[in-house]
PDB file of C-alpha atoms in Angstrom:
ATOM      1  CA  UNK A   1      63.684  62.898-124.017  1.00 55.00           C
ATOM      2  CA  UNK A   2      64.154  63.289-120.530  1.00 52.00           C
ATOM      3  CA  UNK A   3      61.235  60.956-119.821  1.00 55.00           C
ATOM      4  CA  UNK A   4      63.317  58.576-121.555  1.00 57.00           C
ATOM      5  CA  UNK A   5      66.514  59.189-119.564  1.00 57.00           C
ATOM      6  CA  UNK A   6      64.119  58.832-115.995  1.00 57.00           C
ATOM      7  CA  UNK A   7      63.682  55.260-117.570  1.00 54.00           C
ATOM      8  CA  UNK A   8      66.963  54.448-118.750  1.00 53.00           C
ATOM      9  CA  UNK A   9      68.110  55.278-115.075  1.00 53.00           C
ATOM     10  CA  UNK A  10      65.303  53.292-113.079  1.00 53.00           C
ATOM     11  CA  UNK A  11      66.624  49.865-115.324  1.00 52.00           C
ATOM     12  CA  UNK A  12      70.421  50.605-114.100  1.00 51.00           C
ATOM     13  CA  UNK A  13      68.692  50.839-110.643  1.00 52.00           C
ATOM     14  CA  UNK A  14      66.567  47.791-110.792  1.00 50.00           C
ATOM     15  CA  UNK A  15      69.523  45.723-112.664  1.00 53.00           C
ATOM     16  CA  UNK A  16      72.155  46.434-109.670  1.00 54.00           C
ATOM     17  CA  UNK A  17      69.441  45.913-106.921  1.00 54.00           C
ATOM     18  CA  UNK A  18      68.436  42.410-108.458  1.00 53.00           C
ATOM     19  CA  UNK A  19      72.664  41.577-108.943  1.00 67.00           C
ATOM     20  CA  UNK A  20      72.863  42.151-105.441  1.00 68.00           C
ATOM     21  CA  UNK A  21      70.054  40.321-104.094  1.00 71.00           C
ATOM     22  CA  UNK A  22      71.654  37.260-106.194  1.00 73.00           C
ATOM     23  CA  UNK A  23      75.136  37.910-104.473  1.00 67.00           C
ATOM     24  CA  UNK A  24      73.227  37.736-100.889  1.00 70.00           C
ATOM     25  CA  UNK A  25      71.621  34.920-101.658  1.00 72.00           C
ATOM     26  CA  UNK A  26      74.942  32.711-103.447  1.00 72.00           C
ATOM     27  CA  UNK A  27      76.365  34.055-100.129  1.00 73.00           C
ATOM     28  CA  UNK A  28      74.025  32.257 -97.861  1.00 77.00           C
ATOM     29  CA  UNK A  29      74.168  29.285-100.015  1.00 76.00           C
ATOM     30  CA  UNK A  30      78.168  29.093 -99.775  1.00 76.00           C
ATOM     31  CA  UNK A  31      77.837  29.300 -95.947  1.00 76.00           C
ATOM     32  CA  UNK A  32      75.417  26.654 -95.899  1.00 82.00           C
ATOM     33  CA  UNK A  33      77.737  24.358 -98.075  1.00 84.00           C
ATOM     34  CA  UNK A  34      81.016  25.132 -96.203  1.00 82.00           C
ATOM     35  CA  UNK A  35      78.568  24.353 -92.781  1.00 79.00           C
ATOM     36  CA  UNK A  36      77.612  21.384 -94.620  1.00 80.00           C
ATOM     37  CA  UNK A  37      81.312  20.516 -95.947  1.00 80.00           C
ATOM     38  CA  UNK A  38      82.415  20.740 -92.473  1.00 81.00           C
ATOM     39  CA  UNK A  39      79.738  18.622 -90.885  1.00 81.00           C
ATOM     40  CA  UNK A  40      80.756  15.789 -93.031  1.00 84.00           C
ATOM     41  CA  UNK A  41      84.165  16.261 -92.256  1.00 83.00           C
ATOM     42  CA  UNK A  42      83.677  16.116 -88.517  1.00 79.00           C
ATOM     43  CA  UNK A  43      80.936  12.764 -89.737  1.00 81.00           C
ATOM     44  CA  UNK A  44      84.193  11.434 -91.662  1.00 82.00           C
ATOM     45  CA  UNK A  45      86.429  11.704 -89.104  1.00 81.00           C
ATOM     46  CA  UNK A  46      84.208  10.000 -86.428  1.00 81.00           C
ATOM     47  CA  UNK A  47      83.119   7.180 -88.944  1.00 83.00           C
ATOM     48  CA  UNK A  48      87.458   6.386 -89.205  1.00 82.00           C
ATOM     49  CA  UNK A  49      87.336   6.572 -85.268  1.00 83.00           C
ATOM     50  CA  UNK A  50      85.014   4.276 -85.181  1.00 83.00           C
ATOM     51  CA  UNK A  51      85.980   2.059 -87.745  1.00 82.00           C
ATOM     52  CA  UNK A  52      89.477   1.769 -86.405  1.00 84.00           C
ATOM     53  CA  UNK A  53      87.945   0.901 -82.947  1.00 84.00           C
ATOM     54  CA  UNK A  54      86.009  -1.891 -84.660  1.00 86.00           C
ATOM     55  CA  UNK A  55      89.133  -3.408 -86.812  1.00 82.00           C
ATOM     56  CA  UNK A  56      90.794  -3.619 -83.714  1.00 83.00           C
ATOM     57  CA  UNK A  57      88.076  -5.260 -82.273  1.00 81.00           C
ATOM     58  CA  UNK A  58      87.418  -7.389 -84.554  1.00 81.00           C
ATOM     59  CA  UNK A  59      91.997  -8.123 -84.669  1.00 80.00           C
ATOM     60  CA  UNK A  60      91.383  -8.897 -81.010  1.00 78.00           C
ATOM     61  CA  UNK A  61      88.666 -11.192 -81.694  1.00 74.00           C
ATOM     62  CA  UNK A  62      90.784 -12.855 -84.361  1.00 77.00           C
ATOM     63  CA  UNK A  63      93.517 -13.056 -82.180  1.00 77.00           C
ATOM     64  CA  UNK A  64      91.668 -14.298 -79.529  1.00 73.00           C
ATOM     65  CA  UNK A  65      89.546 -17.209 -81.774  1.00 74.00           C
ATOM     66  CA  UNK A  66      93.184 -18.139 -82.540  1.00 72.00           C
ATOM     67  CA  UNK A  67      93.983 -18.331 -79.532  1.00 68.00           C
ATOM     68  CA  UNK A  68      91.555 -20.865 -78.679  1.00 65.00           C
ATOM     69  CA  UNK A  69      92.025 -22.342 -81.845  1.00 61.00           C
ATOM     70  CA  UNK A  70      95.600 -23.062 -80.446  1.00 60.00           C
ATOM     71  CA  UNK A  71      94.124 -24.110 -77.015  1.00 55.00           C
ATOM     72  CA  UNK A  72      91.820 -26.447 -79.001  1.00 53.00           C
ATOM     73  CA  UNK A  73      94.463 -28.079 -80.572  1.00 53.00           C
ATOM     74  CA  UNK A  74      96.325 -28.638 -77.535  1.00 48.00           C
ATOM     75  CA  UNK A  75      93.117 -29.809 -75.219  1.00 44.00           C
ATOM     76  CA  UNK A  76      92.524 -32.097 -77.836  1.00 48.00           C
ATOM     77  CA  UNK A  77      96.349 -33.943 -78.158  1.00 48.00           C
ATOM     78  CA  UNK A  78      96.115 -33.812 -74.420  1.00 47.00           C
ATOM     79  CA  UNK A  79      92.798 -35.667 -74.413  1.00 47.00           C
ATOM     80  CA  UNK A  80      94.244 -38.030 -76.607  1.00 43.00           C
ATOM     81  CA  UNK A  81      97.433 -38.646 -74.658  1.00 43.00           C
ATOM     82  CA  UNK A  82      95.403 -39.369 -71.148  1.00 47.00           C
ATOM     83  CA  UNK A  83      95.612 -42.242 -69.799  1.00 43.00           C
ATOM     84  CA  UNK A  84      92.246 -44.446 -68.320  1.00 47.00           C
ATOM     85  CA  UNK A  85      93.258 -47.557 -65.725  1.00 45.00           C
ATOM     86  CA  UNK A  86      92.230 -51.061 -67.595  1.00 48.00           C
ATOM     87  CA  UNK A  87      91.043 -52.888 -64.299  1.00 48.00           C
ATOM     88  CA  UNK A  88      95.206 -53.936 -62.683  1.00 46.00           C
ATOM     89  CA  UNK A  89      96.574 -54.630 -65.915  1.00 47.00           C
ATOM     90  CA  UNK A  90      97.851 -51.352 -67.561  1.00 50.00           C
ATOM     91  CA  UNK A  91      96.748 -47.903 -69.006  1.00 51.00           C
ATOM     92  CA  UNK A  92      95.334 -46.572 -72.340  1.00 57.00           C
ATOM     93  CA  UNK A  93      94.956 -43.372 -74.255  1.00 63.00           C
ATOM     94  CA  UNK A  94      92.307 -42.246 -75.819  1.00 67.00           C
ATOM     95  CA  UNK A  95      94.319 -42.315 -78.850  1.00 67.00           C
ATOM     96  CA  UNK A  96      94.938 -46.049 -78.187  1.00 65.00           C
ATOM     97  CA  UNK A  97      91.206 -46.438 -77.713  1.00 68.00           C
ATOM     98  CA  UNK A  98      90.356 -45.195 -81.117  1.00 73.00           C
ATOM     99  CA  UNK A  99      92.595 -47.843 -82.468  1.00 69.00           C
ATOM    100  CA  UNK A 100      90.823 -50.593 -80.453  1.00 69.00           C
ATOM    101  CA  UNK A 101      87.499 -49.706 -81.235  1.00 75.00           C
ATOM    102  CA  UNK A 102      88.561 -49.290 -84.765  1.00 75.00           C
ATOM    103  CA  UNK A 103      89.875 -52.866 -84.347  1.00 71.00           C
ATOM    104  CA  UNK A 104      86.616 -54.144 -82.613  1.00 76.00           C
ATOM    105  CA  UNK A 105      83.979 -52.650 -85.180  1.00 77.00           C
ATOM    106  CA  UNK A 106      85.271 -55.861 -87.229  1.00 74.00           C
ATOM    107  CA  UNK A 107      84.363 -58.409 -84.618  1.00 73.00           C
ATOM    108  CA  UNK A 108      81.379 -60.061 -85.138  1.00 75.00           C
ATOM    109  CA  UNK A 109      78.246 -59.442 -82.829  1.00 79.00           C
ATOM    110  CA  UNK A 110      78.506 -62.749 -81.831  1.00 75.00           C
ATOM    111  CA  UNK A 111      82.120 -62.547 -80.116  1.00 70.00           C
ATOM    112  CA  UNK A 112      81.215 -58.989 -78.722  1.00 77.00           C
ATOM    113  CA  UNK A 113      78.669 -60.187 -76.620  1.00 77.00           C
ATOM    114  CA  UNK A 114      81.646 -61.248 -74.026  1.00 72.00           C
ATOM    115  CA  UNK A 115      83.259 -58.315 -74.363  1.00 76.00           C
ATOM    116  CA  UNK A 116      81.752 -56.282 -71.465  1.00 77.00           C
ATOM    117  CA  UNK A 117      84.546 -53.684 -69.802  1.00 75.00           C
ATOM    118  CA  UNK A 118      87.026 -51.834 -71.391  1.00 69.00           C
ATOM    119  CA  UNK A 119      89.840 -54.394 -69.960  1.00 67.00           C
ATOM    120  CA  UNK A 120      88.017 -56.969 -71.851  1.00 71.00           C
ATOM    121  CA  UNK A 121      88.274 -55.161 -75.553  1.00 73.00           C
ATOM    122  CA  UNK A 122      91.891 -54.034 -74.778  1.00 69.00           C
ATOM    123  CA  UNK A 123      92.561 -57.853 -74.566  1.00 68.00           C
ATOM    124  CA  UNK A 124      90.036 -58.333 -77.429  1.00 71.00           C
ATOM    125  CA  UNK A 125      91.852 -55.860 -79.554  1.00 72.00           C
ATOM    126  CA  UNK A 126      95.647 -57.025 -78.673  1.00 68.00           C
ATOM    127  CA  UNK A 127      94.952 -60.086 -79.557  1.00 66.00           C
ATOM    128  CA  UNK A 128      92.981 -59.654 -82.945  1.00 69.00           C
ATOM    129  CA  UNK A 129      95.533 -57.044 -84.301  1.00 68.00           C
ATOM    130  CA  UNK A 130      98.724 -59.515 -83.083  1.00 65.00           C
ATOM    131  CA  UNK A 131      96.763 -62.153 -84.663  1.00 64.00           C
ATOM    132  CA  UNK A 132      96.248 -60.421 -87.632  1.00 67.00           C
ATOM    133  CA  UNK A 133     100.463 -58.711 -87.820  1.00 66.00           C
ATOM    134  CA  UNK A 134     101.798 -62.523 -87.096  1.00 62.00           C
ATOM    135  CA  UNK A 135      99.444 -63.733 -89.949  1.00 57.00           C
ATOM    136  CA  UNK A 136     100.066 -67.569 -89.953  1.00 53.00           C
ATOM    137  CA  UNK A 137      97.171 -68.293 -92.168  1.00 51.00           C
ATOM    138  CA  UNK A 138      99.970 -69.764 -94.687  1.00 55.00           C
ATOM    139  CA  UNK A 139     100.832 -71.889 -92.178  1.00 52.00           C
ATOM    140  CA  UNK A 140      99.552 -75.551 -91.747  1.00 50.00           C
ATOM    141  CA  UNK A 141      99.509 -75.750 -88.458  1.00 48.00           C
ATOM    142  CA  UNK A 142      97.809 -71.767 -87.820  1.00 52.00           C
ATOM    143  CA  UNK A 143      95.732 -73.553 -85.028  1.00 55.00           C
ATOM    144  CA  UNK A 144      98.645 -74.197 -82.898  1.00 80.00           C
ATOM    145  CA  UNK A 145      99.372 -70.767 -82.291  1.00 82.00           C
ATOM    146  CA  UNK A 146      97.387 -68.811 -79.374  1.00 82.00           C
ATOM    147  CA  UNK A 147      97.458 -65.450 -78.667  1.00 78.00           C
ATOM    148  CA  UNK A 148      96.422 -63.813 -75.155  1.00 74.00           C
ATOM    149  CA  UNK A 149      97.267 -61.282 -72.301  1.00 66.00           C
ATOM    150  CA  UNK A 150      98.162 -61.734 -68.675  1.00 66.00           C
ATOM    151  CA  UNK A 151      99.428 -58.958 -66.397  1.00 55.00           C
ATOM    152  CA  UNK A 152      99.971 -56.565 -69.286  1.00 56.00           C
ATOM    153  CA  UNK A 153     101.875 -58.875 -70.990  1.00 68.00           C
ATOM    154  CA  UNK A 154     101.059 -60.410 -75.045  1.00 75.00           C
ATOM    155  CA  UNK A 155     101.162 -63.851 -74.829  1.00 82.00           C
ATOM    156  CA  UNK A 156     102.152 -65.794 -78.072  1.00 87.00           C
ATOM    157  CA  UNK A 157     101.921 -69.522 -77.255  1.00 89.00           C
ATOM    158  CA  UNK A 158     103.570 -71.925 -80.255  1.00 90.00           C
ATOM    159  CA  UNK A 159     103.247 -75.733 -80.226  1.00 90.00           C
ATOM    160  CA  UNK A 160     106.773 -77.278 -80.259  1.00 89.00           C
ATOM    161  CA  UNK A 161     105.554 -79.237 -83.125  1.00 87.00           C
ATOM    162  CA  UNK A 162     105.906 -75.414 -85.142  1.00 88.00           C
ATOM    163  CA  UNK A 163     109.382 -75.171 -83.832  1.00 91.00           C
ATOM    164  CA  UNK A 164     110.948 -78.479 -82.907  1.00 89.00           C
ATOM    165  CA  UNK A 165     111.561 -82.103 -83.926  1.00 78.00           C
ATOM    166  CA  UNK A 166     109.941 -84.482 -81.284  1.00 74.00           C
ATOM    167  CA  UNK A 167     112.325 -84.848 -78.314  1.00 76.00           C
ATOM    168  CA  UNK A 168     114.822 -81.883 -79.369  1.00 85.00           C
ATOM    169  CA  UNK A 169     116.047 -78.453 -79.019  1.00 91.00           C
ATOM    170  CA  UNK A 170     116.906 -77.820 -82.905  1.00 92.00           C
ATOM    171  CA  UNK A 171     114.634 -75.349 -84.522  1.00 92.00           C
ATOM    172  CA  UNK A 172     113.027 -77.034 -87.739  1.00 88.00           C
ATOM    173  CA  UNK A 173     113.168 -75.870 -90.968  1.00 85.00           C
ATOM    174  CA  UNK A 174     109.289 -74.767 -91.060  1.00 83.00           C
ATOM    175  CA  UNK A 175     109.191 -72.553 -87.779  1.00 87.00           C
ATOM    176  CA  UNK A 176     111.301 -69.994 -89.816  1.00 89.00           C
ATOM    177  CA  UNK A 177     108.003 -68.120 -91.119  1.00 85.00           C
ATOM    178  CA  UNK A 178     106.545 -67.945 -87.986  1.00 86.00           C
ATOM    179  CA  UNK A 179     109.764 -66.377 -86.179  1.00 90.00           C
ATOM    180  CA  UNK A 180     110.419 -64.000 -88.682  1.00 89.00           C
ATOM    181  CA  UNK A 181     106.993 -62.511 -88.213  1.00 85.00           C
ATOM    182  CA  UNK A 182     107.574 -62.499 -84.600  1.00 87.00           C
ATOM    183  CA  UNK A 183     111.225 -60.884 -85.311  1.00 90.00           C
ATOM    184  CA  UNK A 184     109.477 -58.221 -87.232  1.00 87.00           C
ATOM    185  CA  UNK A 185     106.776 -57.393 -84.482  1.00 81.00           C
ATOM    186  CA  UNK A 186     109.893 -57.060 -81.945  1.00 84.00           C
ATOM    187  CA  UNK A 187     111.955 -54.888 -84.148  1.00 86.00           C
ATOM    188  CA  UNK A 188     109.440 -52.589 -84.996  1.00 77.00           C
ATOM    189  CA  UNK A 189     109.401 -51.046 -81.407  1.00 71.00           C
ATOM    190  CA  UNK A 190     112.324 -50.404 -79.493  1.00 72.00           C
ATOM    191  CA  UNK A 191     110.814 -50.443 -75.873  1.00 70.00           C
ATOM    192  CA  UNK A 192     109.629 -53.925 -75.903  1.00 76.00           C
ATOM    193  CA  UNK A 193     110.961 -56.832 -73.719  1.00 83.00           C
ATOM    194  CA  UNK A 194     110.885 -60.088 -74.976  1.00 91.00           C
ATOM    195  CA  UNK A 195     110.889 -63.446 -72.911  1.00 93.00           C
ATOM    196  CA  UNK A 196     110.997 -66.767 -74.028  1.00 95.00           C
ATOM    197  CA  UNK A 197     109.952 -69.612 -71.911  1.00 95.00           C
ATOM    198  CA  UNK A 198     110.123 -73.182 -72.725  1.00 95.00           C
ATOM    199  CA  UNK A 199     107.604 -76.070 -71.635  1.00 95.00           C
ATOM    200  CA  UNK A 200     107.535 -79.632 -71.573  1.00 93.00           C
ATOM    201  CA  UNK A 201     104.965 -81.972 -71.213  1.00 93.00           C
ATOM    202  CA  UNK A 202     105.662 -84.617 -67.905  1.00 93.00           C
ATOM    203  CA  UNK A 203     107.519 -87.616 -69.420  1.00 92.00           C
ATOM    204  CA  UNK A 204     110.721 -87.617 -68.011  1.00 89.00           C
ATOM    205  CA  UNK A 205     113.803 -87.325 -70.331  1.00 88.00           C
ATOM    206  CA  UNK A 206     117.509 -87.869 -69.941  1.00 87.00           C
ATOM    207  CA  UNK A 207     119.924 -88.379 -73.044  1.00 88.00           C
ATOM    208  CA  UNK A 208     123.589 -87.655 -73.539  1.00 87.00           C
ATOM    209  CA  UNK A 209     122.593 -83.859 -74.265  1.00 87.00           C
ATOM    210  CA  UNK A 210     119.737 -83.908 -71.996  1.00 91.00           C
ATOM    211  CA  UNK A 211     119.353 -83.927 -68.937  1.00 92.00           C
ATOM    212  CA  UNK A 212     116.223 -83.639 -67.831  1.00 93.00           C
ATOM    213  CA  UNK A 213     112.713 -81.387 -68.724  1.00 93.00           C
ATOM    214  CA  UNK A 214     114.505 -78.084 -67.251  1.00 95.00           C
ATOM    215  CA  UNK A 215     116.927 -78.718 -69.166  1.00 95.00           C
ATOM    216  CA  UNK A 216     115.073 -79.627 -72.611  1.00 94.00           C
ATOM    217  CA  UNK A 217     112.950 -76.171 -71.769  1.00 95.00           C
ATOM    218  CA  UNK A 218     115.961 -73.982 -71.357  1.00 96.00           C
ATOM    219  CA  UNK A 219     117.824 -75.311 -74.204  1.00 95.00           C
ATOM    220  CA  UNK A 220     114.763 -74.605 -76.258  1.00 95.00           C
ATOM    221  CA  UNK A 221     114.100 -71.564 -75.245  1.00 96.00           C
ATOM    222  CA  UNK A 222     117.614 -70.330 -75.928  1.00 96.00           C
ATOM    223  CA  UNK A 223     117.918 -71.802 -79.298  1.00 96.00           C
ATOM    224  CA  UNK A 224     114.292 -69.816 -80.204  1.00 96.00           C
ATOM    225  CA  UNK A 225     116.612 -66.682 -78.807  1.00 96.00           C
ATOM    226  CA  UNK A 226     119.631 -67.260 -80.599  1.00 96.00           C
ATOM    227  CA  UNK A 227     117.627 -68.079 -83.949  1.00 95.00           C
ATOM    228  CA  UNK A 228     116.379 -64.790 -83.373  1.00 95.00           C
ATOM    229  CA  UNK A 229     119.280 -62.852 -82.897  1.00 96.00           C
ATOM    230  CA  UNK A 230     121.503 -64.282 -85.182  1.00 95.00           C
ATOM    231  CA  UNK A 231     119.052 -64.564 -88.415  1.00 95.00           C
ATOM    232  CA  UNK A 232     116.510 -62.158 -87.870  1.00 94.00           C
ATOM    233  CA  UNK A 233     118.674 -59.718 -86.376  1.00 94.00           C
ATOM    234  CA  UNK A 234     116.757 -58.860 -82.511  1.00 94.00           C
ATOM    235  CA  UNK A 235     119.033 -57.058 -80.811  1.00 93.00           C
ATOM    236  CA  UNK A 236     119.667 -59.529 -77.783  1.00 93.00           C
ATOM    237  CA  UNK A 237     119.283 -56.879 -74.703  1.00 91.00           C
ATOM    238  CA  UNK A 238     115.927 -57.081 -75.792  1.00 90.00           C
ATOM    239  CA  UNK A 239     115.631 -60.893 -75.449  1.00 94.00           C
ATOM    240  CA  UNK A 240     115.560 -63.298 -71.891  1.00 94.00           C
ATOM    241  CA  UNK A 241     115.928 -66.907 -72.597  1.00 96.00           C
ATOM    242  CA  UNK A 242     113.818 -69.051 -69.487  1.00 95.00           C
ATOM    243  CA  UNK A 243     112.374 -72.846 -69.040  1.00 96.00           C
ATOM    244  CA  UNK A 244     109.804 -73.561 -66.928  1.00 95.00           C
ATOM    245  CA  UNK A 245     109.695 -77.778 -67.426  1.00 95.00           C
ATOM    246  CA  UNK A 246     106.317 -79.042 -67.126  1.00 94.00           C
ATOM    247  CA  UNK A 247     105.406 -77.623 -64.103  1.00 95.00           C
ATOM    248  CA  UNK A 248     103.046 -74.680 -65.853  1.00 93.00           C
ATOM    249  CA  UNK A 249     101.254 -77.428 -67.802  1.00 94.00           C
ATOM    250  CA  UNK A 250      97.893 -76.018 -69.606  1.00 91.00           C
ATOM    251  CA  UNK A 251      96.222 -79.148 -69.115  1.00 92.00           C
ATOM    252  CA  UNK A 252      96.718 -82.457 -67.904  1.00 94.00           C
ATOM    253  CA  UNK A 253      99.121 -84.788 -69.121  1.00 93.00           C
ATOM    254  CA  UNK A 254      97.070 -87.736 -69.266  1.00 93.00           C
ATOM    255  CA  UNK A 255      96.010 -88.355 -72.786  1.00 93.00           C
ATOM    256  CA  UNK A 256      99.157 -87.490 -75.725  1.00 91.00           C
ATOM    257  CA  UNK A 257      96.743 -84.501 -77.008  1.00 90.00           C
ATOM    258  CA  UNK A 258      97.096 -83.191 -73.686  1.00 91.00           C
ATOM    259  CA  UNK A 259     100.799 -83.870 -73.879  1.00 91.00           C
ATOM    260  CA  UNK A 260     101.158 -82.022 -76.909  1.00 89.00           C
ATOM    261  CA  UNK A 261      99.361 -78.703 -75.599  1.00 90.00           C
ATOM    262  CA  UNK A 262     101.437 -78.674 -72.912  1.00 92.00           C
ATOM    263  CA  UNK A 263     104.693 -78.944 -74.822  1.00 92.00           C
ATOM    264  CA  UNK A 264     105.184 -74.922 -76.193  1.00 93.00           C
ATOM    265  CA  UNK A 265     107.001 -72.397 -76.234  1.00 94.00           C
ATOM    266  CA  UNK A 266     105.722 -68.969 -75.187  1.00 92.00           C
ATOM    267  CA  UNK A 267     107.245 -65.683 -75.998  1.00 91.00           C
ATOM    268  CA  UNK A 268     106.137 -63.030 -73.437  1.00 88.00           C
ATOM    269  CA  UNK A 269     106.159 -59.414 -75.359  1.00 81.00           C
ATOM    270  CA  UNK A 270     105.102 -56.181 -72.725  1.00 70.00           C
ATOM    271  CA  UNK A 271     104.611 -53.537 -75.030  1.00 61.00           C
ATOM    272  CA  UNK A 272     103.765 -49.936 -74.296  1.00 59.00           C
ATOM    273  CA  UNK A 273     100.093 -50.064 -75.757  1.00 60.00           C
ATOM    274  CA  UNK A 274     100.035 -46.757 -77.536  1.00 59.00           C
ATOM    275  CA  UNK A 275     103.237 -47.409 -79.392  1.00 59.00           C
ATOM    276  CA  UNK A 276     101.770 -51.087 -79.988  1.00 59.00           C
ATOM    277  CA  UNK A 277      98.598 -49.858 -81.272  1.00 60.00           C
ATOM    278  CA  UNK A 278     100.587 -47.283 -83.437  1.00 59.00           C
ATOM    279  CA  UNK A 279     102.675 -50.321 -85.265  1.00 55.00           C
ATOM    280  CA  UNK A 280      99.478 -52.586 -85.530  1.00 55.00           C
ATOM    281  CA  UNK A 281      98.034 -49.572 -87.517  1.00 57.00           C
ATOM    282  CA  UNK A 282     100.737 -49.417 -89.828  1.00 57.00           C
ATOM    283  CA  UNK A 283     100.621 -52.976 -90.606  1.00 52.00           C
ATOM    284  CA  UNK A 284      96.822 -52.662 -91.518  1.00 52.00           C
TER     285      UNK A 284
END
């Protein structure tokens, strides 16, 4: 009996020494987690430090890209908008360029090869896309119409045979196509100037409404203006009504073909060449 009791009361002994060892060692392995716990909370909070450095980085950056985004933009409407010299004749844009060359890529190799400065396919290109707007290919006489630049200024030449009956000043019937086009190519930009100058060739004339070949010239030239004002509505501050008689001839007046080049009427158009380019793109 009392061995059994000695037994009874090393178990109770053993039991609360091994419960305690187990409460030691849960104790240890709390602190460790808590140690732990707060490591990664200190980690955490450093990560968000750093993460909040980097997205504002990174909005800087953003802001900064647009930024030069913006920059970009600008550079490039700026590029577009400067202006190169074309020899003494006028200016260009490199927007105005893109037109031409657009315009040129359609000439054939074989007129290119005289096209050697930029002065040259600025005249090249005037004249191809004016050709093209005025469009007198439903006109019987289209080869009496020439197209060209001088001193910045478009250059429509029109054989009086277009516009006149031999020997007079009243605009024919059939020269209404051909001034309507020109009407619409005038009204379409607001800064243009307009002058119309009369030739004749160098046989003399006097009647009982003419005078003489400045007066034929004028009178020509001003009924051309007044056509255009009164039917095809050209506001008239845009218009200048001048006669030149024969003494700009284009040839000599020796032979009647000669005669007939160098009886014409020329309207004179200056355009600014950007806005020009801009109108012959709409047309296209």
């Amino acid at each position: 009996m009392k061995k059994t009791s000695i037994a009874l009361f090393a178990l109770v002994i053993l039991s609360s020494c091994v419960s305690k060892k187990k409460f030691v060692a849960l104790e240890q392995e709390k602190g460790q987690i808590t140690s732990e716990l707060q490591k990664t909370q200190v980690e955490k909070e450093e990560l968000e430090a750093k993460f909040a450095k980097i997205e504002a980085r990174v909005n800087d950056y953003n802001s900064k890209i647009n930024n030069l985004t913006d920059e970009v933009g600008v550079l490039t409407e700026e590029n577009q908008t400067k202006f190169d010299a074309v020899g003494n004749k006028a200016v260009i844009s490199e927007k105005a360029k893109v037109g031409m060359r657009e315009t040129l890529s359609r000439v054939s190799p074989e007129v290119m090869k005289y096209v050697t400065t930029l002065e040259d396919s600025m005249n090249m290109a005037l004249s191809l896309n004016l050709k093209r707007f005025v469009d007198t290919t439903d006109l019987d006489e289209s080869d009496d119409i020439a197209i060209s630049i001088e001193e910045t200024v478009v250059m429509i030449s029109i054989s009086d045979k277009m516009l006149f009956n031999s020997g007079s000043y009243r605009i024919s019937k059939k020269a209404d196509k051909i001034l309507k086009k020109l009407a619409d190519v005038i009204n379409s930009e607001p800064s243009l100037d307009v002058m119309i100058e009369g030739h004749t060739d160098s046989r003399t004339i006097s009647t009982d409404k003419v005078a003489d070949n400045w007066d034929l010239s004028v009178l020509r030239a001003t009924s051309v203006v007044r056509k255009l004002q009164k039917d095809f509505g050209v506001a008239p501050e845009k218009l200048i009504a001048s006669g030149r008689s024969s003494y700009k001839p284009v040839t000599d007046n020796d032979t009647s073909e000669g005669r007939s080049r160098n009886r014409r009427t020329r309207i004179l158009i200056l355009p600014n060449i950007d806005k020009f380019f801009a109108l012959m793109a709409q047309q296209n």
